[in-house]
Amino acid sequence: MGFVLTAADYAEYVKRTYEVIRVNGDYVTELDLATGDGDHWSNINMGFEKLVADIEALASMNISDELKAIGKSMMAVIGGSSGVLYGSAYLAAAKAVKGKEVLGKQELYDVLEAMLNAIISRGQAQEGFKTMIDSLAPAVKAYKSCIENGSNEKTLCEVVKKAAIDGAENTKNMKAVRGRATYQANKGVGHLDPGAITMSYQISTLMDYVAEKLM
């Protein structure tokens, strides 16, 4: 059993992610207003909305060029630090699979690992800082463990998805080291990080889509 994601598949994943982010707008904004300025959802939603508008062009590229185009679009459309971080992440992912036509098990890991490393480097942040990294990093670690342990793809999808969701949930107990929550007396403790939540939406949707490909 295995999976292969084409550029068209990745475009479908983008569309599905946009829908999940769109319908959770009120919830994510409420989270953001508790610790930040309330614009995280609108920025992320705007970025994915633009990707969906360009979806046919994205789907027609090879996977590396598609990831590069997504990165450039996000950097141009998403406001604030999120645009720079997401843009950098996707540009790094494109380099990681340069020349590849499709993503298999290893290549998808390479994409996620490259995204994580780019966000850590560009944002000067790390796991435990109460950011999107706290969802992505556990997911990447879980993915690596599944590869090393020879786990089947169905198990991989379940484990990586759970790691992303649990990681986002764990931000509730963290003190913010980056972002506006650092200005609060309690450093945001008791509140979920909206960036980690929207990252968990993306990883969960991706793993659900990969799982569908296995059926």
PDB file of C-alpha atoms in Angstrom:
ATOM      1  CA  MET A   1       0.000   0.000   0.000  1.00  0.00           C
ATOM      2  CA  GLY A   2       1.236   3.476  -0.777  1.00  0.00           C
ATOM      3  CA  PHE A   3       0.157   6.878  -1.950  1.00  0.00           C
ATOM      4  CA  VAL A   4       1.146   9.392  -4.570  1.00  0.00           C
ATOM      5  CA  LEU A   5       0.049  13.016  -4.548  1.00  0.00           C
ATOM      6  CA  THR A   6       0.057  14.839  -7.863  1.00  0.00           C
ATOM      7  CA  ALA A   7      -0.142  18.596  -8.273  1.00  0.00           C
ATOM      8  CA  ALA A   8      -3.859  18.151  -8.909  1.00  0.00           C
ATOM      9  CA  ASP A   9      -4.144  16.237  -5.640  1.00  0.00           C
ATOM     10  CA  TYR A  10      -2.343  18.976  -3.755  1.00  0.00           C
ATOM     11  CA  ALA A  11      -4.646  21.535  -5.328  1.00  0.00           C
ATOM     12  CA  GLU A  12      -7.627  19.527  -4.098  1.00  0.00           C
ATOM     13  CA  TYR A  13      -6.108  19.480  -0.629  1.00  0.00           C
ATOM     14  CA  VAL A  14      -5.755  23.281  -0.779  1.00  0.00           C
ATOM     15  CA  LYS A  15      -9.433  23.617  -1.665  1.00  0.00           C
ATOM     16  CA  ARG A  16     -10.473  21.394   1.218  1.00  0.00           C
ATOM     17  CA  THR A  17      -8.263  23.288   3.637  1.00  0.00           C
ATOM     18  CA  TYR A  18      -9.771  26.562   2.532  1.00  0.00           C
ATOM     19  CA  GLU A  19     -13.245  25.248   3.334  1.00  0.00           C
ATOM     20  CA  VAL A  20     -12.191  24.112   6.816  1.00  0.00           C
ATOM     21  CA  ILE A  21     -10.535  27.443   7.568  1.00  0.00           C
ATOM     22  CA  ARG A  22     -13.456  29.399   6.117  1.00  0.00           C
ATOM     23  CA  VAL A  23     -16.147  27.738   8.219  1.00  0.00           C
ATOM     24  CA  ASN A  24     -14.107  28.108  11.413  1.00  0.00           C
ATOM     25  CA  GLY A  25     -13.665  31.847  11.016  1.00  0.00           C
ATOM     26  CA  ASP A  26     -15.652  32.904  14.071  1.00  0.00           C
ATOM     27  CA  TYR A  27     -13.935  30.370  16.302  1.00  0.00           C
ATOM     28  CA  VAL A  28     -10.389  31.226  15.219  1.00  0.00           C
ATOM     29  CA  THR A  29     -11.076  34.957  15.441  1.00  0.00           C
ATOM     30  CA  GLU A  30     -12.448  34.519  18.952  1.00  0.00           C
ATOM     31  CA  LEU A  31      -9.261  32.700  19.939  1.00  0.00           C
ATOM     32  CA  ASP A  32      -7.148  35.442  18.407  1.00  0.00           C
ATOM     33  CA  LEU A  33      -9.048  38.265  20.104  1.00  0.00           C
ATOM     34  CA  ALA A  34      -8.300  36.676  23.472  1.00  0.00           C
ATOM     35  CA  THR A  35      -4.538  37.048  23.019  1.00  0.00           C
ATOM     36  CA  GLY A  36      -3.877  39.038  19.838  1.00  0.00           C
ATOM     37  CA  ASP A  37      -5.373  41.585  17.478  1.00  0.00           C
ATOM     38  CA  GLY A  38      -7.984  39.303  15.906  1.00  0.00           C
ATOM     39  CA  ASP A  39      -6.742  39.343  12.318  1.00  0.00           C
ATOM     40  CA  HIS A  40      -5.107  35.906  12.048  1.00  0.00           C
ATOM     41  CA  TRP A  41      -8.105  34.181  10.530  1.00  0.00           C
ATOM     42  CA  SER A  42      -8.829  36.944   8.013  1.00  0.00           C
ATOM     43  CA  ASN A  43      -5.209  36.892   6.853  1.00  0.00           C
ATOM     44  CA  ILE A  44      -4.979  33.110   6.505  1.00  0.00           C
ATOM     45  CA  ASN A  45      -8.405  32.902   4.903  1.00  0.00           C
ATOM     46  CA  MET A  46      -7.443  35.584   2.391  1.00  0.00           C
ATOM     47  CA  GLY A  47      -4.324  33.630   1.481  1.00  0.00           C
ATOM     48  CA  PHE A  48      -6.172  30.386   0.843  1.00  0.00           C
ATOM     49  CA  GLU A  49      -8.971  32.195  -0.953  1.00  0.00           C
ATOM     50  CA  LYS A  50      -6.415  33.520  -3.446  1.00  0.00           C
ATOM     51  CA  LEU A  51      -4.970  30.035  -3.908  1.00  0.00           C
ATOM     52  CA  VAL A  52      -8.404  28.641  -4.673  1.00  0.00           C
ATOM     53  CA  ALA A  53      -8.968  31.411  -7.200  1.00  0.00           C
ATOM     54  CA  ASP A  54      -5.783  30.256  -8.960  1.00  0.00           C
ATOM     55  CA  ILE A  55      -6.400  26.546  -8.420  1.00  0.00           C
ATOM     56  CA  GLU A  56      -6.542  25.465 -12.068  1.00  0.00           C
ATOM     57  CA  ALA A  57      -3.156  27.001 -12.795  1.00  0.00           C
ATOM     58  CA  LEU A  58      -1.658  25.437  -9.669  1.00  0.00           C
ATOM     59  CA  ALA A  59      -3.043  21.997 -10.521  1.00  0.00           C
ATOM     60  CA  SER A  60      -1.395  22.086 -13.961  1.00  0.00           C
ATOM     61  CA  MET A  61       2.155  22.575 -12.649  1.00  0.00           C
ATOM     62  CA  ASN A  62       4.636  19.993 -11.465  1.00  0.00           C
ATOM     63  CA  ILE A  63       4.620  19.632  -7.700  1.00  0.00           C
ATOM     64  CA  SER A  64       7.756  21.671  -7.039  1.00  0.00           C
ATOM     65  CA  ASP A  65       6.579  24.606  -9.159  1.00  0.00           C
ATOM     66  CA  GLU A  66       3.154  24.409  -7.520  1.00  0.00           C
ATOM     67  CA  LEU A  67       4.633  24.662  -4.028  1.00  0.00           C
ATOM     68  CA  LYS A  68       6.801  27.578  -5.154  1.00  0.00           C
ATOM     69  CA  ALA A  69       3.785  29.374  -6.620  1.00  0.00           C
ATOM     70  CA  ILE A  70       1.820  28.806  -3.414  1.00  0.00           C
ATOM     71  CA  GLY A  71       4.667  30.280  -1.384  1.00  0.00           C
ATOM     72  CA  LYS A  72       4.918  33.388  -3.552  1.00  0.00           C
ATOM     73  CA  SER A  73       1.155  33.885  -3.432  1.00  0.00           C
ATOM     74  CA  MET A  74       0.981  33.535   0.345  1.00  0.00           C
ATOM     75  CA  MET A  75       3.860  35.916   0.858  1.00  0.00           C
ATOM     76  CA  ALA A  76       2.132  38.486  -1.332  1.00  0.00           C
ATOM     77  CA  VAL A  77      -1.412  38.121  -0.001  1.00  0.00           C
ATOM     78  CA  ILE A  78      -1.246  37.195   3.695  1.00  0.00           C
ATOM     79  CA  GLY A  79      -0.576  40.150   5.953  1.00  0.00           C
ATOM     80  CA  GLY A  80       1.775  40.325   8.908  1.00  0.00           C
ATOM     81  CA  SER A  81       4.343  37.763   9.922  1.00  0.00           C
ATOM     82  CA  SER A  82       2.151  34.843   8.831  1.00  0.00           C
ATOM     83  CA  GLY A  83       2.619  35.750   5.176  1.00  0.00           C
ATOM     84  CA  VAL A  84       6.393  35.758   5.468  1.00  0.00           C
ATOM     85  CA  LEU A  85       6.422  32.506   7.453  1.00  0.00           C
ATOM     86  CA  TYR A  86       4.038  30.615   5.177  1.00  0.00           C
ATOM     87  CA  GLY A  87       5.737  31.991   2.099  1.00  0.00           C
ATOM     88  CA  SER A  88       9.152  30.941   3.346  1.00  0.00           C
ATOM     89  CA  ALA A  89       7.801  27.519   4.323  1.00  0.00           C
ATOM     90  CA  TYR A  90       6.404  26.760   0.887  1.00  0.00           C
ATOM     91  CA  LEU A  91       9.444  28.090  -0.943  1.00  0.00           C
ATOM     92  CA  ALA A  92      11.628  25.815   1.178  1.00  0.00           C
ATOM     93  CA  ALA A  93       9.289  22.900   0.487  1.00  0.00           C
ATOM     94  CA  ALA A  94       9.574  23.549  -3.257  1.00  0.00           C
ATOM     95  CA  LYS A  95      13.364  23.363  -3.028  1.00  0.00           C
ATOM     96  CA  ALA A  96      13.161  20.139  -1.012  1.00  0.00           C
ATOM     97  CA  VAL A  97      11.336  18.358  -3.837  1.00  0.00           C
ATOM     98  CA  LYS A  98      12.790  20.265  -6.785  1.00  0.00           C
ATOM     99  CA  GLY A  99      12.378  18.309 -10.001  1.00  0.00           C
ATOM    100  CA  LYS A 100       9.816  15.911  -8.519  1.00  0.00           C
ATOM    101  CA  GLU A 101       6.602  15.316 -10.409  1.00  0.00           C
ATOM    102  CA  VAL A 102       4.666  13.814  -7.489  1.00  0.00           C
ATOM    103  CA  LEU A 103       4.859  13.354  -3.708  1.00  0.00           C
ATOM    104  CA  GLY A 104       5.173   9.901  -2.204  1.00  0.00           C
ATOM    105  CA  LYS A 105       5.571   8.973   1.450  1.00  0.00           C
ATOM    106  CA  GLN A 106       9.158  10.219   1.751  1.00  0.00           C
ATOM    107  CA  GLU A 107       8.651  13.315  -0.388  1.00  0.00           C
ATOM    108  CA  LEU A 108       5.667  14.467   1.660  1.00  0.00           C
ATOM    109  CA  TYR A 109       7.785  14.132   4.782  1.00  0.00           C
ATOM    110  CA  ASP A 110      10.516  16.167   3.070  1.00  0.00           C
ATOM    111  CA  VAL A 111       7.954  18.882   2.336  1.00  0.00           C
ATOM    112  CA  LEU A 112       6.701  19.093   5.914  1.00  0.00           C
ATOM    113  CA  GLU A 113      10.201  18.980   7.391  1.00  0.00           C
ATOM    114  CA  ALA A 114      11.379  21.761   5.067  1.00  0.00           C
ATOM    115  CA  MET A 115       8.382  23.876   6.007  1.00  0.00           C
ATOM    116  CA  LEU A 116       9.066  23.389   9.705  1.00  0.00           C
ATOM    117  CA  ASN A 117      12.748  24.267   9.417  1.00  0.00           C
ATOM    118  CA  ALA A 118      11.963  27.372   7.367  1.00  0.00           C
ATOM    119  CA  ILE A 119       9.390  28.623   9.866  1.00  0.00           C
ATOM    120  CA  ILE A 120      11.769  28.018  12.783  1.00  0.00           C
ATOM    121  CA  SER A 121      14.591  29.829  10.981  1.00  0.00           C
ATOM    122  CA  ARG A 122      12.589  32.760   9.630  1.00  0.00           C
ATOM    123  CA  GLY A 123      10.500  33.264  12.763  1.00  0.00           C
ATOM    124  CA  GLN A 124      13.415  32.785  15.172  1.00  0.00           C
ATOM    125  CA  ALA A 125      11.111  30.548  17.187  1.00  0.00           C
ATOM    126  CA  GLN A 126      10.992  26.957  18.335  1.00  0.00           C
ATOM    127  CA  GLU A 127       8.658  24.353  19.752  1.00  0.00           C
ATOM    128  CA  GLY A 128       7.155  25.502  23.043  1.00  0.00           C
ATOM    129  CA  PHE A 129       6.965  29.190  22.059  1.00  0.00           C
ATOM    130  CA  LYS A 130       3.158  28.959  21.583  1.00  0.00           C
ATOM    131  CA  THR A 131       3.069  29.327  17.800  1.00  0.00           C
ATOM    132  CA  MET A 132       2.098  27.319  14.718  1.00  0.00           C
ATOM    133  CA  ILE A 133       5.325  25.370  15.259  1.00  0.00           C
ATOM    134  CA  ASP A 134       3.691  23.634  18.212  1.00  0.00           C
ATOM    135  CA  SER A 135       1.327  21.845  15.833  1.00  0.00           C
ATOM    136  CA  LEU A 136       3.700  21.316  12.911  1.00  0.00           C
ATOM    137  CA  ALA A 137       6.737  20.093  14.877  1.00  0.00           C
ATOM    138  CA  PRO A 138       4.938  17.216  16.655  1.00  0.00           C
ATOM    139  CA  ALA A 139       3.413  16.192  13.321  1.00  0.00           C
ATOM    140  CA  VAL A 140       6.824  16.109  11.622  1.00  0.00           C
ATOM    141  CA  LYS A 141       8.310  14.125  14.524  1.00  0.00           C
ATOM    142  CA  ALA A 142       5.431  11.645  14.376  1.00  0.00           C
ATOM    143  CA  TYR A 143       5.849  11.290  10.603  1.00  0.00           C
ATOM    144  CA  LYS A 144       9.583  10.609  11.002  1.00  0.00           C
ATOM    145  CA  SER A 145       8.898   7.976  13.665  1.00  0.00           C
ATOM    146  CA  CYS A 146       6.400   6.241  11.407  1.00  0.00           C
ATOM    147  CA  ILE A 147       8.967   6.072   8.604  1.00  0.00           C
ATOM    148  CA  GLU A 148      11.657   4.771  10.938  1.00  0.00           C
ATOM    149  CA  ASN A 149       9.307   2.197  12.472  1.00  0.00           C
ATOM    150  CA  GLY A 150       7.990   1.019   9.108  1.00  0.00           C
ATOM    151  CA  SER A 151       4.406   1.952   9.975  1.00  0.00           C
ATOM    152  CA  ASN A 152       1.860   1.500   7.219  1.00  0.00           C
ATOM    153  CA  GLU A 153       0.393   4.557   5.534  1.00  0.00           C
ATOM    154  CA  LYS A 154      -2.990   4.306   7.266  1.00  0.00           C
ATOM    155  CA  THR A 155      -1.326   4.354  10.675  1.00  0.00           C
ATOM    156  CA  LEU A 156       0.928   7.193   9.550  1.00  0.00           C
ATOM    157  CA  CYS A 157      -2.064   9.340   8.620  1.00  0.00           C
ATOM    158  CA  GLU A 158      -3.763   8.713  11.947  1.00  0.00           C
ATOM    159  CA  VAL A 159      -0.642   9.300  14.054  1.00  0.00           C
ATOM    160  CA  VAL A 160       0.451  12.471  12.253  1.00  0.00           C
ATOM    161  CA  LYS A 161      -3.042  13.956  12.386  1.00  0.00           C
ATOM    162  CA  LYS A 162      -3.335  13.252  16.107  1.00  0.00           C
ATOM    163  CA  ALA A 163       0.100  14.749  16.785  1.00  0.00           C
ATOM    164  CA  ALA A 164      -0.875  17.977  15.008  1.00  0.00           C
ATOM    165  CA  ILE A 165      -4.188  18.287  16.864  1.00  0.00           C
ATOM    166  CA  ASP A 166      -2.683  17.416  20.253  1.00  0.00           C
ATOM    167  CA  GLY A 167       0.165  19.835  19.648  1.00  0.00           C
ATOM    168  CA  ALA A 168      -2.254  22.671  18.960  1.00  0.00           C
ATOM    169  CA  GLU A 169      -4.301  21.794  22.042  1.00  0.00           C
ATOM    170  CA  ASN A 170      -1.165  21.827  24.177  1.00  0.00           C
ATOM    171  CA  THR A 171      -0.594  25.520  23.421  1.00  0.00           C
ATOM    172  CA  LYS A 172      -3.325  26.284  25.956  1.00  0.00           C
ATOM    173  CA  ASN A 173      -0.840  25.547  28.752  1.00  0.00           C
ATOM    174  CA  MET A 174       2.102  27.395  27.201  1.00  0.00           C
ATOM    175  CA  LYS A 175       3.463  30.869  27.854  1.00  0.00           C
ATOM    176  CA  ALA A 176       3.862  32.883  24.672  1.00  0.00           C
ATOM    177  CA  VAL A 177       7.422  33.757  23.676  1.00  0.00           C
ATOM    178  CA  ARG A 178       6.451  35.273  20.320  1.00  0.00           C
ATOM    179  CA  GLY A 179       3.486  37.377  19.201  1.00  0.00           C
ATOM    180  CA  ARG A 180       1.084  39.749  20.878  1.00  0.00           C
ATOM    181  CA  ALA A 181       0.215  37.325  23.660  1.00  0.00           C
ATOM    182  CA  THR A 182       3.643  38.060  25.154  1.00  0.00           C
ATOM    183  CA  TYR A 183       2.341  41.471  26.210  1.00  0.00           C
ATOM    184  CA  GLN A 184      -0.303  39.941  28.449  1.00  0.00           C
ATOM    185  CA  ALA A 185       0.388  39.484  32.157  1.00  0.00           C
ATOM    186  CA  ASN A 186      -0.212  35.733  31.923  1.00  0.00           C
ATOM    187  CA  LYS A 187       1.551  35.369  28.527  1.00  0.00           C
ATOM    188  CA  GLY A 188      -1.587  33.834  27.058  1.00  0.00           C
ATOM    189  CA  VAL A 189      -1.689  30.846  29.413  1.00  0.00           C
ATOM    190  CA  GLY A 190      -5.149  29.300  29.335  1.00  0.00           C
ATOM    191  CA  HIS A 191      -5.752  30.235  25.696  1.00  0.00           C
ATOM    192  CA  LEU A 192      -5.121  28.251  22.534  1.00  0.00           C
ATOM    193  CA  ASP A 193      -2.795  29.731  19.941  1.00  0.00           C
ATOM    194  CA  PRO A 194      -4.810  30.505  16.771  1.00  0.00           C
ATOM    195  CA  GLY A 195      -1.806  29.928  14.511  1.00  0.00           C
ATOM    196  CA  ALA A 196      -1.340  26.447  15.909  1.00  0.00           C
ATOM    197  CA  ILE A 197      -5.039  25.743  15.470  1.00  0.00           C
ATOM    198  CA  THR A 198      -5.089  26.757  11.795  1.00  0.00           C
ATOM    199  CA  MET A 199      -1.907  24.750  11.234  1.00  0.00           C
ATOM    200  CA  SER A 200      -3.619  21.720  12.774  1.00  0.00           C
ATOM    201  CA  TYR A 201      -6.522  22.220  10.346  1.00  0.00           C
ATOM    202  CA  GLN A 202      -4.087  22.071   7.441  1.00  0.00           C
ATOM    203  CA  ILE A 203      -2.228  18.973   8.611  1.00  0.00           C
ATOM    204  CA  SER A 204      -5.446  17.174   9.558  1.00  0.00           C
ATOM    205  CA  THR A 205      -6.971  17.889   6.170  1.00  0.00           C
ATOM    206  CA  LEU A 206      -3.810  16.730   4.414  1.00  0.00           C
ATOM    207  CA  MET A 207      -3.681  13.458   6.339  1.00  0.00           C
ATOM    208  CA  ASP A 208      -7.391  12.842   5.765  1.00  0.00           C
ATOM    209  CA  TYR A 209      -6.878  13.365   2.045  1.00  0.00           C
ATOM    210  CA  VAL A 210      -3.889  11.007   1.954  1.00  0.00           C
ATOM    211  CA  ALA A 211      -5.948   8.420   3.850  1.00  0.00           C
ATOM    212  CA  GLU A 212      -8.653   8.691   1.184  1.00  0.00           C
ATOM    213  CA  LYS A 213      -6.055   7.969  -1.483  1.00  0.00           C
ATOM    214  CA  LEU A 214      -5.312   4.666   0.263  1.00  0.00           C
ATOM    215  CA  MET A 215      -8.894   3.401  -0.085  1.00  0.00           C
TER     216      MET A 215
END
